[in-house]
Coordinates of C-alpha atoms in Angstrom, one line a residue:
M1 CA 14.0 6.8 67.9
A2 CA 12.0 7.5 64.7
R3 CA 13.9 7.5 61.4
E4 CA 13.0 9.7 58.5
H5 CA 13.4 8.5 55.0
D6 CA 12.9 10.4 51.7
L7 CA 11.4 8.7 48.7
Q8 CA 12.7 5.2 48.6
Q9 CA 12.5 2.1 46.5
A10 CA 10.3 -0.6 47.9
D11 CA 11.8 -3.9 48.9
P12 CA 12.9 -5.6 45.6
D13 CA 11.8 -8.9 47.1
P14 CA 8.0 -8.9 46.6
G15 CA 7.4 -11.5 49.4
R16 CA 8.4 -11.5 53.0
T17 CA 7.4 -13.2 56.2
I18 CA 5.2 -11.2 58.5
P19 CA 6.3 -11.5 62.2
G20 CA 3.7 -13.7 63.9
G21 CA 1.9 -14.3 60.6
G22 CA 3.5 -17.7 59.9
D23 CA 3.5 -17.2 56.1
S24 CA 4.9 -15.0 53.3
R25 CA 2.7 -12.3 51.9
R26 CA 3.2 -9.8 49.1
R27 CA 3.8 -6.2 50.2
P28 CA 1.4 -3.9 48.4
L29 CA 3.9 -1.2 48.0
H30 CA 5.9 -2.1 44.9
E31 CA 6.9 1.5 44.0
R32 CA 8.6 4.4 45.7
H33 CA 7.2 5.3 49.0
V34 CA 7.6 7.3 52.3
E35 CA 8.6 5.3 55.3
E36 CA 8.9 6.2 59.0
T37 CA 9.5 4.1 62.1
V38 CA 9.0 4.9 65.8
E39 CA 9.8 2.7 68.8
V40 CA 7.2 2.8 71.6
S41 CA 7.7 1.5 75.1
V42 CA 4.7 -0.8 75.2
P43 CA 4.4 -4.5 74.1
V44 CA 3.4 -5.3 70.6
R45 CA -0.1 -6.4 71.5
T46 CA -0.7 -3.1 73.2
A47 CA 0.6 -1.0 70.4
Y48 CA -1.3 -3.0 67.8
D49 CA -4.6 -3.0 69.7
Q50 CA -4.5 0.8 70.2
W51 CA -3.5 1.5 66.6
T52 CA -6.4 -0.5 65.2
Q53 CA -8.8 1.6 67.3
F54 CA -9.1 3.9 64.4
K55 CA -11.8 6.2 65.9
T56 CA -9.2 7.3 68.5
F57 CA -6.8 8.8 65.8
P58 CA -8.3 12.3 66.3
R59 CA -7.1 12.2 69.9
F60 CA -3.4 12.2 69.0
T61 CA -3.0 13.2 65.4
T62 CA -3.0 16.8 64.1
V63 CA -4.7 16.1 60.7
V64 CA -7.3 13.4 61.4
R65 CA -10.6 15.0 62.3
G66 CA -12.8 11.9 62.3
V67 CA -13.1 8.2 61.4
E68 CA -16.4 6.4 60.7
Q69 CA -16.8 2.6 60.4
L70 CA -18.8 1.9 57.3
R71 CA -18.3 -1.8 57.0
P72 CA -16.2 -4.4 58.8
T73 CA -13.2 -3.6 56.5
V74 CA -14.1 -0.1 55.3
T75 CA -13.7 3.2 57.2
A76 CA -14.3 6.8 56.1
W77 CA -11.6 9.3 57.2
T78 CA -11.9 13.0 57.4
L79 CA -8.6 14.9 57.3
G80 CA -8.4 18.6 58.0
Y81 CA -6.0 21.5 58.3
G82 CA -7.5 24.8 59.1
P83 CA -10.6 25.4 56.9
L84 CA -9.6 22.6 54.5
H85 CA -11.2 19.2 54.9
H86 CA -11.1 16.0 52.8
R87 CA -13.2 12.9 53.3
F88 CA -12.3 9.5 51.7
A89 CA -12.9 5.8 52.2
V90 CA -10.2 3.3 53.0
E91 CA -10.4 -0.5 52.8
I92 CA -8.3 -2.8 55.0
V93 CA -7.0 -5.5 52.6
E94 CA -4.7 -7.4 54.9
Q95 CA -4.6 -7.6 58.7
D96 CA -2.7 -9.9 61.0
P97 CA -3.0 -9.4 64.7
D98 CA 0.1 -8.0 66.4
A99 CA 2.0 -8.0 63.1
Y100 CA 0.7 -6.2 60.0
L101 CA -2.0 -4.1 58.4
A102 CA -2.3 -3.0 54.8
W103 CA -4.9 -0.6 53.3
R104 CA -5.9 1.2 50.1
G105 CA -7.9 4.2 49.2
L106 CA -11.3 3.6 47.6
E107 CA -11.6 6.8 45.7
Q108 CA -12.4 6.5 42.0
H109 CA -8.7 7.0 41.3
P110 CA -7.0 5.5 44.4
S111 CA -4.8 8.2 45.8
H112 CA -2.7 6.1 48.1
Q113 CA -1.8 2.7 49.6
G114 CA -0.2 2.0 52.9
E115 CA 0.9 -0.5 55.4
V116 CA 2.0 -0.6 59.0
E117 CA 4.2 -3.3 60.7
F118 CA 4.6 -4.0 64.3
R119 CA 7.9 -5.7 65.5
P120 CA 9.0 -6.5 69.0
T121 CA 12.2 -4.8 70.2
Q122 CA 14.9 -6.2 72.5
G123 CA 13.8 -4.0 75.3
G124 CA 10.2 -5.3 75.3
G125 CA 8.8 -2.4 73.3
T126 CA 7.5 -2.2 69.7
A127 CA 8.9 -0.8 66.5
V128 CA 6.0 0.6 64.4
T129 CA 6.8 1.2 60.8
V130 CA 4.4 3.0 58.4
R131 CA 4.9 3.0 54.6
I132 CA 2.7 5.1 52.3
L133 CA 2.6 5.1 48.5
L134 CA 0.9 8.1 46.9
R135 CA -1.0 7.6 43.6
P136 CA -2.0 11.1 42.5
R137 CA -3.6 11.9 39.2
G138 CA -3.4 14.8 36.8
A139 CA -1.6 18.0 38.0
A140 CA -1.2 16.7 41.5
K141 CA 1.0 13.9 40.2
A142 CA 3.9 16.3 39.4
L143 CA 3.4 18.1 42.7
T144 CA 3.5 15.1 45.0
G145 CA 6.3 13.5 43.1
S146 CA 8.7 16.3 43.9
P147 CA 11.4 15.6 46.6
R148 CA 10.4 18.7 48.5
V149 CA 6.7 17.5 48.9
T150 CA 7.9 14.0 49.7
R151 CA 10.1 15.4 52.6
L152 CA 7.1 17.4 53.9
I153 CA 5.0 14.2 53.9
A154 CA 7.8 12.3 55.6
R155 CA 8.0 15.0 58.3
L156 CA 4.3 14.9 58.9
L157 CA 4.3 11.1 59.2
H158 CA 7.3 11.4 61.6
R159 CA 5.4 13.9 63.7
E160 CA 2.2 11.8 63.8
L161 CA 4.1 8.7 64.8
R162 CA 5.7 10.6 67.6
N163 CA 2.3 11.7 68.7
F164 CA 1.1 8.1 68.7
K165 CA 4.2 7.2 70.8
G166 CA 3.3 9.8 73.5
F167 CA -0.4 8.8 73.4
I168 CA 0.0 5.1 73.9
E169 CA 2.9 5.4 76.4
G170 CA 0.8 7.8 78.4
L171 CA -2.2 5.4 78.4
G172 CA 0.0 2.4 79.2
Q173 CA -2.7 0.0 77.8
A174 CA -4.9 -0.1 74.8
G175 CA -8.4 1.4 75.0
G176 CA -9.9 -1.5 73.1
A177 CA -9.1 -4.4 70.7
W178 CA -10.3 -6.2 67.6
R179 CA -8.3 -9.4 67.1
G180 CA -9.7 -10.4 63.7
T181 CA -7.8 -11.4 60.6
I182 CA -8.4 -9.9 57.1
R183 CA -7.4 -11.5 53.8
N184 CA -8.0 -9.8 50.5
G185 CA -10.5 -7.4 52.1
R186 CA -12.5 -10.1 53.8
V187 CA -12.8 -10.9 57.5
Q188 CA -11.7 -14.4 58.2
H189 CA -13.9 -16.4 60.6
D190 CA -12.5 -19.2 62.8
H191 CA -15.6 -21.3 62.3
P192 CA -17.7 -21.2 59.1
E193 CA -21.2 -19.8 59.7
P194 CA -23.9 -22.4 59.7
P195 CA -26.3 -22.3 56.7
R196 CA -29.3 -20.1 57.4
S197 CA -32.6 -21.8 57.5
R198 CA -35.3 -20.5 55.2
V199 CA -37.9 -21.1 57.9
A200 CA -38.6 -18.0 60.0
H201 CA -37.9 -18.3 63.7
W202 CA -40.2 -16.2 65.7
P203 CA -39.6 -15.1 69.3
V204 CA -41.5 -17.1 71.9
G205 CA -42.1 -16.3 75.5

């Protein structure tokens, strides 16, 4: 069952072990944030693989209108409600398959950071926890910092996670997968790429 939390203090311990990651990493959310959890009745790998198929978000969320892949670690998201639309870029800064993903907004004044964790449950399902930290500027700072707005954001996140639950449980399996690892915004390769030759290689036939 999903749990709704109002504005909370982030974990005072800045480091923690990511399930399946094998090492301790610093959570990006050091300040107050919105947090929601939902349990889905599919294995961790299935939940993770489907979540990271970002282009499918418009199929189950009520506010995501489109997602475009700009670079291996950067996507552009278009959110919309009625006639209002907002497009912004997001960078994946950390990603561990089946365990963890952290992102940050790439606007001139970053408006938010976030992370999602995937943990196996005793019944063979997955607990998906999303944390979001808003970083508004100017007049919006006072607005988004109010408890009322925070509760609205928490309810929206709660609803979208419930939508994800219904979506992935209805599919039963992920519609795709990318199993790479990202560290500090860079994709990690299992084997270093060989040095490129300066001599041109022309096709032969």
